[in-house]
Coordinates of C-alpha atoms and ligand atoms in Angstrom, one line a residue:
X1 CA -0.1 -0.1 -0.4
X2 CA 2.9 2.4 -1.1
X3 CA 0.0 3.7 -4.1
X4 CA -2.7 5.3 -2.4
X5 CA -6.2 5.7 -4.5
X6 CA -5.2 8.8 -6.0
X7 CA -2.3 7.1 -7.4
X8 CA 0.3 9.1 -4.9
X9 CA 3.2 7.1 -3.7
X10 CA 3.9 7.6 -0.2
X11 CA 7.0 7.3 1.6
X12 CA 7.6 4.5 3.4
X13 CA 9.3 6.0 6.4
X14 CA 7.4 7.7 9.5
X15 CA 6.9 11.8 8.7
X16 CA 9.9 13.6 10.4
X17 CA 9.5 17.2 12.5
X18 CA 11.5 20.1 10.7
X19 CA 13.1 22.0 13.3
X20 CA 12.4 25.2 13.3
X21 CA 15.4 27.6 13.0
X22 CA 18.1 28.8 10.4
X23 CA 20.5 26.4 8.6
X24 CA 23.3 28.2 10.3
X25 CA 21.9 27.2 13.7
X26 CA 21.3 23.4 12.5
X27 CA 25.0 22.9 11.3
X28 CA 26.1 24.2 14.7
X29 CA 23.5 22.4 16.9
X30 CA 25.5 20.0 18.2
X31 CA 29.2 22.1 18.4
X32 CA 29.5 21.5 22.6
X33 CA 29.2 18.0 21.7
X34 CA 32.5 17.5 19.6
X35 CA 34.7 20.8 20.1
X36 CA 38.3 19.0 19.5
X37 CA 37.1 16.7 16.6
X38 CA 38.3 18.1 12.9
X39 CA 35.6 19.6 11.0
X40 CA 37.2 19.9 8.0
X41 CA 41.3 18.6 6.4
X42 CA 42.8 19.1 3.4
X43 CA 43.5 15.7 1.6
X44 CA 46.5 16.4 0.4
X45 CA 48.4 19.6 2.5
X46 CA 46.5 18.0 6.0
X47 CA 45.4 21.8 6.7
X48 CA 42.2 21.8 8.6
X49 CA 40.1 23.3 11.6
X50 CA 38.7 21.9 14.6
X51 CA 35.2 22.0 14.8
X52 CA 35.8 24.7 17.3
X53 CA 38.6 26.5 15.0
X54 CA 35.7 26.6 12.4
X55 CA 32.8 28.1 14.6
X56 CA 35.4 30.8 15.7
X57 CA 36.6 32.0 12.8
X58 CA 33.6 31.4 10.7
X59 CA 31.5 33.6 13.5
X60 CA 34.4 36.7 13.2
X61 CA 34.4 36.4 9.7
X62 CA 30.1 36.9 9.8
X63 CA 30.9 40.0 12.0
X64 CA 33.7 41.6 9.5
X65 CA 30.7 41.0 6.5
X66 CA 29.0 43.1 8.5
X67 CA 31.1 45.9 9.5
X68 CA 33.7 46.0 7.0
X69 CA 31.9 44.9 4.0
X70 CA 28.5 46.3 4.9
X71 CA 26.8 42.9 4.1
X72 CA 22.7 43.3 4.8
X73 CA 20.2 40.8 5.3
X74 CA 19.4 39.1 2.1
X75 CA 22.4 40.0 0.1
X76 CA 23.6 37.8 -2.4
X77 CA 27.0 36.5 -2.1
X78 CA 29.2 34.8 -5.0
X79 CA 31.2 32.1 -3.8
X80 CA 33.7 30.4 -6.6
X81 CA 36.1 27.9 -4.8
X82 CA 36.7 24.3 -4.9
X83 CA 36.7 21.8 -1.7
X84 CA 38.9 23.3 0.8
X85 CA 38.5 23.1 4.1
X86 CA 37.9 27.1 4.4
X87 CA 34.4 26.4 2.7
X88 CA 31.9 25.6 5.0
X89 CA 33.8 28.9 7.3
X90 CA 32.8 31.0 4.3
X91 CA 29.4 29.2 4.0
X92 CA 28.3 29.3 7.3
X93 CA 30.1 32.8 7.7
X94 CA 27.9 34.6 5.2
X95 CA 24.7 32.6 6.5
X96 CA 25.3 33.9 9.9
X97 CA 25.7 37.4 8.5
X98 CA 22.5 37.1 7.2
X99 CA 24.0 36.7 3.8
X100 CA 22.4 34.1 0.8
X101 CA 25.3 32.2 -0.7
X102 CA 24.9 31.7 -4.3
X103 CA 28.1 29.0 -6.1
X104 CA 29.5 29.0 -8.9
X105 CA 32.1 26.3 -10.2
X106 CA 35.9 27.2 -9.6
X107 CA 36.2 26.0 -13.3
X108 CA 33.9 28.6 -15.3
X109 CA 35.4 30.8 -17.5
X110 CA 34.7 34.8 -17.5
X111 CA 31.9 34.6 -19.6
X112 CA 30.2 32.1 -17.3
X113 CA 31.3 33.5 -14.0
X114 CA 29.9 37.1 -15.3
X115 CA 26.3 35.4 -16.7
X116 CA 25.9 34.3 -13.1
X117 CA 27.1 37.3 -11.3
X118 CA 24.6 39.7 -13.3
X119 CA 21.7 37.4 -12.7
X120 CA 22.1 36.6 -9.1
X121 CA 23.2 40.2 -8.5
X122 CA 26.0 39.7 -6.4
X123 CA 27.7 42.4 -3.8
X124 CA 30.4 40.4 -3.0
X125 CA 32.8 37.3 -4.4
X126 CA 35.3 35.0 -2.2
X127 CA 36.9 33.4 -4.5
X128 CA 41.0 31.8 -4.6
X129 CA 44.1 33.9 -5.7
X130 CA 44.3 31.6 -8.1
X131 CA 40.5 32.4 -10.2
X132 CA 40.9 36.2 -8.8
X133 CA 41.7 37.0 -12.5
X134 CA 38.8 35.1 -13.8
X135 CA 36.4 37.5 -11.5
X136 CA 37.9 40.7 -12.3
X137 CA 37.2 39.8 -16.0
X138 CA 33.9 38.8 -15.4
X139 CA 33.4 41.9 -13.2
X140 CA 34.6 44.1 -15.9
X141 CA 32.0 41.9 -18.9
X142 CA 29.3 42.1 -16.2
X143 CA 30.0 46.3 -15.7
X144 CA 30.1 45.6 -12.0
X145 CA 32.1 46.8 -8.9
X146 CA 32.2 44.9 -6.3
X147 CA 34.7 43.6 -3.7
X148 CA 36.6 40.4 -3.7
X149 CA 37.7 38.3 -1.0
X150 CA 40.8 35.8 -2.1
X151 CA 41.0 32.8 0.7
X152 CA 44.7 32.0 0.3
X153 CA 45.0 28.2 0.7
X154 CA 49.4 29.3 0.8
X155 CA 51.2 32.0 2.0
X156 CA 52.8 33.1 -1.5
X157 CA 49.7 33.7 -4.1
X158 CA 49.1 36.9 -5.1
X159 CA 46.1 38.8 -4.3
X160 CA 46.2 41.8 -5.9
X161 CA 43.2 44.3 -5.6
X162 CA 41.5 41.7 -2.8
X163 CA 40.6 41.4 0.8
X164 CA 42.1 38.6 2.6
X165 CA 39.8 35.9 4.2
X166 CA 42.1 35.3 6.7
X167 CA 42.0 38.6 7.6
X168 CA 38.1 39.1 8.2
X169 CA 38.3 35.3 10.6
X170 CA 41.6 36.4 12.6
X171 CA 41.2 39.9 14.1
X172 CA 39.3 39.1 17.7
X173 CA 38.3 42.1 18.5
X174 CA 35.7 42.9 16.5
X175 CA 32.8 43.6 17.6
X176 CA 30.2 40.6 17.3
X177 CA 27.1 42.7 18.9
X178 CA 26.2 43.2 15.1
X179 CA 25.2 39.8 14.3
X180 CA 22.2 40.5 16.8
X181 CA 20.7 42.6 14.5
X182 CA 20.7 39.9 11.9
X183 CA 17.2 39.0 10.9
X184 CA 16.8 35.6 9.3
X185 CA 14.2 33.0 9.3
X186 CA 13.7 29.3 8.4
X187 CA 11.4 30.7 5.2
X188 CA 14.4 33.0 4.1
X189 CA 16.7 31.8 1.4
X190 CA 20.0 30.8 2.3
X191 CA 21.1 29.1 -0.6
X192 CA 20.9 29.8 -4.8
X193 CA 22.9 27.5 -6.8
X194 CA 22.1 27.2 -10.5
X195 CA 20.2 25.0 -12.6
X196 CA 18.6 24.8 -16.0
X197 CA 15.8 22.9 -15.3
X198 CA 14.1 21.0 -17.7
X199 CA 14.5 23.7 -20.3
X200 CA 16.7 27.2 -21.0
X201 CA 19.9 28.7 -19.7
X202 CA 20.7 28.3 -15.9
X203 CA 18.2 29.7 -13.4
X204 CA 18.9 30.7 -9.6
X205 CA 17.2 28.3 -7.5
X206 CA 15.4 29.7 -4.6
X207 CA 16.3 27.2 -1.5
X208 CA 15.5 28.6 2.6
X209 CA 16.7 27.0 5.5
X210 CA 13.4 25.0 5.7
X211 CA 14.3 23.5 2.3
X212 CA 18.1 22.5 3.1
X213 CA 17.3 21.5 7.0
X214 CA 14.2 19.0 5.8
X215 CA 17.0 17.3 3.8
X216 CA 18.9 16.8 6.2
X217 CA 16.5 15.7 8.5
X218 CA 14.7 13.6 5.7
X219 CA 18.3 11.5 5.2
X220 CA 18.6 11.1 8.7
X221 CA 15.8 8.6 9.2
X222 CA 17.4 5.8 11.0
X223 CA 16.9 3.6 8.2
X224 CA 18.5 5.7 5.1
X225 CA 21.2 7.5 7.1
X226 CA 24.4 6.6 5.8
X227 CA 26.9 7.4 9.3
X228 CA 27.7 6.5 12.2
X229 CA 26.7 8.2 15.2
X230 CA 30.0 10.7 16.7
X231 CA 30.7 9.4 20.2
X232 CA 33.5 10.1 22.6
X233 CA 35.5 7.5 20.6
X234 CA 34.8 7.5 17.5
X235 CA 34.0 9.7 14.3
X236 CA 33.0 8.7 11.0
X237 CA 35.3 10.2 7.8
X238 CA 33.6 11.5 4.9
X239 CA 35.5 11.9 1.6
X240 CA 34.3 15.3 0.3
X241 CA 35.3 14.8 -3.5
X242 CA 31.9 15.9 -4.8
X243 CA 31.9 19.7 -5.3
X244 CA 30.7 21.8 -2.2
X245 CA 29.6 24.3 -4.8
X246 CA 27.0 21.8 -6.3
X247 CA 24.1 21.1 -4.0
X248 CA 24.3 17.0 -3.7
X249 CA 28.1 18.1 -1.8
X250 CA 26.6 21.4 0.3
X251 CA 23.7 19.2 1.6
X252 CA 24.4 16.1 1.9
X253 CA 28.5 16.1 2.7
X254 CA 28.9 19.9 4.2
X255 CA 25.7 20.6 5.9
X256 CA 24.4 17.4 6.8
X257 CA 27.6 15.8 8.0
X258 CA 28.6 19.0 9.9
X259 CA 25.5 18.7 11.9
X260 CA 26.4 15.2 12.8
X261 CA 29.8 15.6 13.7
X262 CA 31.6 13.6 11.1
X263 CA 35.3 14.6 10.1
X264 CA 35.1 16.1 6.0
X265 CA 38.3 15.4 4.3
X266 CA 38.4 17.8 1.4
X267 CA 39.6 17.1 -2.3
X268 CA 40.7 20.6 -4.1
X269 CA 41.7 19.0 -7.3
X270 CA 40.2 15.5 -8.3
X271 CA 43.3 13.1 -9.3
X272 CA 42.9 9.4 -9.3
X273 CA 46.3 8.6 -7.2
X274 CA 45.3 11.7 -4.6
X275 CA 41.9 10.6 -3.8
X276 CA 42.6 6.5 -3.5
X277 CA 45.9 7.5 -1.6
X278 CA 43.6 10.3 0.6
X279 CA 40.7 6.9 1.0
X280 CA 43.7 5.6 3.0
X281 CA 45.2 7.8 4.3
X282 CA 42.3 9.1 6.5
X283 CA 40.3 6.4 6.7
X284 CA 37.4 7.1 4.8
X285 CA 34.6 4.9 5.4
X286 CA 32.1 7.1 4.1
X287 CA 31.9 8.3 0.0
X288 CA 29.6 9.8 -2.0
X289 CA 30.2 9.6 -5.6
X290 CA 28.7 9.8 -9.1
X291 CA 28.7 7.3 -11.8
X292 CA 32.2 8.3 -13.2
X293 CA 34.0 7.9 -10.0
X294 CA 32.3 4.5 -9.6
X295 CA 34.0 3.4 -13.1
X296 CA 37.2 5.1 -12.4
X297 CA 37.5 2.6 -9.1
X298 CA 36.4 -0.4 -11.0
X299 CA 39.3 0.3 -13.6
X300 CA 42.2 2.3 -11.9
X301 CA 45.1 0.1 -11.1
X302 CA 45.8 1.7 -7.7
X303 CA 42.2 1.2 -6.7
X304 CA 42.9 -1.9 -4.8
X305 CA 41.7 -4.2 -1.8
X306 CA 44.0 -2.2 0.2
X307 CA 43.3 1.3 -0.9
X308 CA 39.7 0.5 -0.5
X309 CA 39.9 -0.9 2.7
X310 CA 38.2 1.5 5.3
X311 CA 35.0 1.8 2.8
X312 CA 31.6 1.0 4.4
X313 CA 29.5 2.6 2.6
X314 CA 28.9 4.6 -0.6
X315 CA 26.1 6.1 -2.2
X316 CA 25.7 6.9 -6.1
X317 CA 23.7 10.1 -7.6
X318 CA 23.5 12.7 -10.1
X319 CA 23.2 10.4 -12.8
X320 CA 22.0 6.7 -13.6
X321 CA 24.7 4.3 -12.7
X322 CA 24.8 1.2 -14.8
X323 CA 25.0 -2.2 -13.0
X324 CA 27.6 -3.7 -14.0
X325 CA 30.0 -0.5 -13.2
X326 CA 28.9 -1.6 -9.6
X327 CA 29.4 -5.0 -9.6
X328 CA 32.8 -4.1 -11.0
X329 CA 33.3 -2.0 -8.3
X330 CA 32.2 -4.5 -5.6
X331 CA 35.1 -6.8 -7.3
X332 CA 37.4 -4.6 -6.7
X333 CA 36.7 -4.1 -3.2
X334 CA 37.0 -8.5 -2.4
X335 CA 34.7 -7.7 0.1
X336 CA 30.6 -6.5 1.0
X337 CA 30.1 -3.1 0.5
X338 CA 26.9 -1.2 1.5
X339 CA 26.4 0.4 -1.7
X340 CA 23.6 2.3 -2.0
X341 CA 21.8 5.1 -4.6
X342 CA 20.1 8.5 -4.1
X343 CA 18.1 10.4 -6.5
X344 CA 17.2 14.2 -7.0
X345 CA 17.9 17.0 -8.6
X346 CA 19.0 20.9 -7.1
X347 CA 15.2 22.1 -6.9
X348 CA 14.8 19.6 -4.4
X349 CA 17.4 20.0 -2.1
X350 CA 18.4 17.9 -3.3
X351 CA 17.6 14.3 -2.3
X352 CA 14.1 13.2 -3.6
X353 CA 14.7 9.1 -2.8
X354 CA 17.5 6.7 -1.8
X355 CA 17.4 2.8 -1.0
X356 CA 17.5 1.9 2.5
X357 CA 20.5 0.1 4.1
X358 CA 20.2 -4.0 2.7
X359 CA 18.2 -3.0 -0.3
X360 CA 20.7 -4.8 -3.0
X361 CA 19.1 -3.3 -6.1
X362 CA 21.5 -1.1 -7.5
X363 CA 19.1 -0.3 -10.7
X364 CA 16.9 1.5 -8.7
X365 CA 16.9 5.0 -7.0
X366 CA 14.7 3.5 -3.5
X367 CA 11.8 5.0 -1.7
X368 CA 10.7 8.5 -1.2
X369 CA 12.8 10.3 1.4
X370 CA 10.0 10.6 4.4
X371 CA 7.5 13.9 4.1
X372 CA 8.4 13.2 0.8
X373 CA 5.1 12.2 -2.3
X374 CA 5.6 11.1 -5.5
X375 CA 3.4 11.0 -8.6
X376 CA 3.8 9.5 -12.1
X377 CA 2.1 11.3 -15.1
X378 CA 1.5 10.8 -18.9
X379 CA 1.4 13.7 -21.3
X380 CA -2.1 15.1 -20.5
X381 CA -1.0 15.0 -16.6
X382 CA -3.0 12.0 -15.8
X383 CA -1.6 10.0 -13.2
X384 CA -0.2 6.4 -13.6
X385 CA -0.2 3.3 -11.7
X386 CA 2.6 0.9 -11.1
X387 CA 5.3 -0.3 -13.2
X388 CA 3.7 2.5 -15.8
X389 CA 6.4 4.9 -17.3
X390 CA 5.4 8.5 -17.2
X391 CA 6.9 11.8 -15.7
X392 CA 8.2 11.8 -12.3
X393 CA 6.4 14.2 -10.0
X394 CA 7.6 15.7 -6.4
X395 CA 5.6 17.5 -3.3
X396 CA 7.4 18.0 0.1
X397 CA 9.2 20.6 2.0
X398 CA 12.7 19.9 0.2
X399 CA 11.3 21.5 -2.9
X400 CA 12.8 25.1 -3.7
X401 CA 10.4 28.3 -3.5
X402 CA 10.7 28.4 -7.2
X403 CA 13.4 30.1 -9.7
X404 CA 14.7 33.2 -8.9
X405 CA 12.9 36.5 -11.0
X406 CA 11.4 33.8 -13.1
X407 CA 7.5 33.6 -13.4
X408 CA 7.4 32.0 -16.2
X409 CA 10.1 29.3 -15.8
X410 CA 8.0 28.5 -12.8
X411 CA 4.6 28.5 -14.1
X412 CA 6.3 25.6 -16.3
X413 CA 7.8 23.8 -13.6
X414 CA 4.7 23.3 -10.8
X415 CA 1.3 22.0 -11.5
X416 CA -1.5 24.5 -10.1
X417 CA -1.8 21.8 -6.7
X418 CA 1.6 22.5 -6.0
X419 CA 3.8 19.5 -7.9
X420 CA 7.3 20.0 -8.9
X421 CA 8.0 18.4 -12.5
X422 CA 11.5 16.7 -12.7
X423 CA 11.5 16.3 -15.9
X424 CA 12.7 12.9 -15.5
X425 CA 11.0 9.4 -16.8
X426 CA 10.4 7.2 -14.1
X427 CA 8.3 4.2 -12.7
X428 CA 7.6 2.6 -9.2
X429 CA 6.7 -1.1 -8.7
X430 CA 3.9 -2.4 -6.4
X431 CA 6.4 -0.9 -3.2
X432 CA 6.8 2.3 -4.0
X433 CA 10.4 1.4 -5.5
X434 CA 11.5 4.3 -8.0
X435 CA 13.6 3.4 -11.1
X436 CA 14.6 6.3 -13.5
X437 CA 14.0 5.4 -17.1
X438 CA 15.3 8.4 -19.1
X439 CA 15.1 12.0 -19.3
X440 CA 12.0 14.0 -20.8
X441 CA 14.2 17.4 -20.2
X442 CA 16.8 18.9 -22.7
X443 CA 19.5 18.5 -20.1
X444 CA 22.5 16.7 -21.2
X445 CA 24.7 15.3 -18.0
X446 CA 28.1 14.9 -18.3
X447 CA 29.6 13.3 -15.3
X448 CA 27.3 14.8 -14.0
X449 CA 27.2 17.9 -14.1
X450 CA 24.8 19.9 -16.3
X451 CA 25.1 21.0 -19.6
X452 CA 22.3 23.0 -20.7
X453 CA 22.0 22.9 -24.4
X454 CA 20.4 26.6 -24.5
X455 CA 23.5 27.6 -23.3
X456 CA 25.7 26.1 -25.8
X457 CA 23.5 27.0 -28.5
X458 CA 23.5 30.7 -27.5
X459 CA 27.4 30.4 -28.1
X460 CA 27.3 28.9 -31.3
X461 CA 24.7 31.2 -32.7
X462 CA 27.0 34.1 -31.4
X463 CA 29.8 32.8 -34.1
X464 CA 29.5 35.1 -37.8
X465 CA 29.4 31.8 -40.0
X466 CA 26.5 30.6 -38.0
X467 CA 22.9 31.2 -38.6
X468 CA 21.5 28.2 -36.3
X469 CA 22.4 25.4 -34.2
X470 CA 21.0 22.6 -32.1
X471 CA 22.4 21.0 -29.1
X472 CA 21.6 17.2 -27.8
X473 CA 23.2 15.0 -25.6
X474 CA 24.8 11.6 -27.0
X475 CA 25.8 8.5 -24.4
X476 CA 29.9 8.2 -23.5
X477 CA 31.1 5.8 -22.2
X478 CA 33.0 7.1 -19.4
X479 CA 31.5 10.6 -18.8
X480 CA 27.7 9.1 -19.2
X481 CA 26.8 11.9 -21.9
X482 CA 28.6 14.5 -24.0
X483 CA 27.3 17.2 -26.1
X484 CA 26.7 16.9 -30.1
X485 CA 26.1 19.7 -31.8
X486 CA 24.2 20.6 -35.2
X487 CA 25.0 23.7 -37.3
X488 CA 23.9 25.6 -39.9
X489 CA 26.4 27.8 -42.0
X490 CA 24.8 31.1 -43.3
X491 CA 24.9 31.0 -47.0
X492 CA 28.4 31.7 -48.3
X493 CA 30.2 30.9 -45.0
X494 CA 32.1 28.7 -44.5
X495 CA 33.9 27.6 -41.0
X496 CA 35.1 23.8 -39.6
X497 CA 34.9 21.8 -36.9
X498 CA 38.0 22.9 -35.2
X499 CA 37.4 26.8 -35.4
X500 CA 33.5 26.4 -34.1
X501 CA 34.9 24.0 -31.2
X502 CA 37.6 26.5 -30.2
X503 CA 35.0 29.1 -30.4
X504 CA 33.0 27.6 -27.8
X505 CA 35.9 26.1 -25.7
X506 CA 37.2 29.6 -24.4
X507 CA 33.8 30.7 -23.6
X508 CA 32.7 27.6 -21.2
X509 CA 34.0 25.2 -18.8
X510 CA 36.1 22.1 -19.7
X511 CA 33.5 19.9 -19.5
X512 CA 30.9 21.7 -21.7
X513 CA 33.5 21.4 -24.7
X514 CA 32.0 20.2 -28.2
X515 CA 33.9 18.3 -30.3
X516 CA 31.2 16.6 -32.0
X517 CA 29.7 18.9 -34.8
X518 CA 27.5 18.2 -37.5
X519 CA 26.9 20.5 -40.0
X520 CA 23.1 20.1 -41.7
X521 CA 21.0 22.3 -43.7
X522 CA 18.3 23.2 -41.4
X523 CA 17.6 22.5 -37.5
X524 CA 14.2 20.3 -37.3
X525 CA 11.4 22.7 -35.2
X526 CA 8.1 22.6 -34.0
X527 CA 5.4 24.7 -35.5
X528 CA 5.7 27.0 -32.4
X529 CA 9.4 27.2 -33.2
X530 CA 11.1 24.8 -30.4
X531 CA 13.8 22.1 -31.6
X532 CA 13.1 18.9 -32.1
X533 CA 15.5 17.3 -30.3
X534 CA 13.9 14.0 -30.2
X535 CA 14.2 14.0 -34.2
X536 CA 17.7 15.2 -34.6
X537 CA 18.4 11.8 -32.1
X538 CA 16.7 9.5 -34.0
X539 CA 18.2 10.6 -37.1
X540 CA 21.6 11.3 -36.3
X541 CA 22.3 9.9 -33.2
X542 CA 21.8 6.1 -33.7
Ligands
AYL601 P1 21.2 18.2 -10.7 N1 19.9 8.1 -11.4 C1 19.5 8.8 -12.7 N2 19.8 10.5 -12.9 C2 19.7 11.2 -12.2 C3 20.3 10.4 -10.6 C4 19.8 9.2 -10.4 N3 20.6 8.5 -9.5 N4 20.3 11.2 -9.5 C5 19.8 12.7 -10.4 N5 19.8 12.5 -11.8 C6 19.5 13.1 -12.9 O1 20.0 19.4 -10.5 C7 18.4 13.6 -13.2 O2 17.9 13.7 -14.8 O3 21.1 17.2 -9.3 C8 17.8 14.7 -12.7 O4 16.7 15.7 -12.9 O5 22.3 18.5 -11.2 C9 19.0 15.4 -13.0 O6 20.2 14.5 -12.6 C10 19.4 16.6 -11.6 O7 20.5 17.3 -11.9 C11 21.4 12.2 -4.1 C12 22.5 12.4 -5.0 C13 20.5 13.9 -5.8 C14 22.9 12.7 -5.7 C15 21.5 14.0 -6.4 C16 21.8 14.5 -7.2 C17 21.7 15.8 -7.9 C18 21.9 16.6 -9.1 C19 20.6 13.5 -4.7 O8 21.6 11.0 -3.2

């Protein structure tokens, strides 16, 4: 009886209460139980912070954001950082100061950063010395003049024209009373990541404290939680290789695991050897992954049973995983591992469903987490029953308030009775167990990262020789998918694949690059002018 008479799939787990506090208070709620424990540590340098240090430095940072940088309640701060041990300090400090954190991928180009800064109206940017020049270029493009805070991870980095993070965290004499004036409540937006949703360009996803706290409590349900309790004598170590700038890393690894007192082992730059070495060195027993990482651990020569010996629980999410790849990984471990799968979206903070402990069905994404209802509908929005495939809809406290300043996208993304449309095609079995079958939306996922076709199409159309373009995702053996472009040249114009590919590469992060380009005479479109992506896929990608 997972299915109601109205064909709604209910969570098999008991409802949970959502604590009434801000995300900031939620994360630090247990601080006095483990002040001396390590909160975060860099996997390659060993630099890190205890919980008490992290709290104190972050608290001073918060006061200085109010005093020196005049941050006000609800101001947006762009955070463009890789996974460094300081990431939680930066984020929680901004939240404590009443700000909203908008994360940016640190491999973004100035073109991509500029777009996001303009759309989110940031008042401040936090980045590494290494990426200050990209940010400066982006600010120039955006005609913005806002302060840049640089987080130095080694003493020598050049940081001209920036404010140093450590100067804002270390002056102990700052007057903290300004923090009493912060007026933020559970329903206020506190995190603003970007997602393209079902169609178009990346949009700001408005997540409140309540959304994220709800999701932390949902994944803390005894049958689905992935970690062991922190005690006098025990602390789990979680490998933070998935980026904190993405909601999966932010909620599931950073916010939730810090609220539970785990040790975050941060890896700033992904190198298979460093990653594998750190798994052993820090005895990380908990690991969150996306499919390409599973594939790597199943095939890399250094991924031995010895290297993998401390892993107890591995949870995959962000893109579909082939069961054969999961099995190859188990072969490498040479022992039984608690391996599970989660499903969700940036718009849902992110977790919608998870496989509970002991459910060995690696093709499924499990059951809806507590307080979460699902529905599967056909193209006329009629509800379907068990084992029928259709679009998956979600209702629950983790669903975003909406896309920032985008009435049209919000109208398209929610039904009138408040269901969020995921754009994924799924089915549920009699027990309510969900399997993701396909993607209805145009979004492409490369290594679990979003690649919105509309973004690449807009860049292609800026090329002087191109009159029209369309981009679709095609299966890729290691990345999951990769973008393939269809290009229509202006009559009398010439351009080759390399020229076009280079033109795009200059403007986008490496994982969005296109090297598969096909010239065609016209892009198939509907009478309303929408690109018929299915037609392109069926005609050219089989
Ligand atoms: P976004 N299997 C298949 N597709 C998936 C899966 C999965 N397990 N998880 C996510 N997707 C796809 O916003 C799906 O198309 O968030 C979905 O609409 O970058 C899209 O990715 C959302 O992409 C976890 C672990 C959620 C990870 C996440 C993923 C968040 C990705 C819950 O426990």
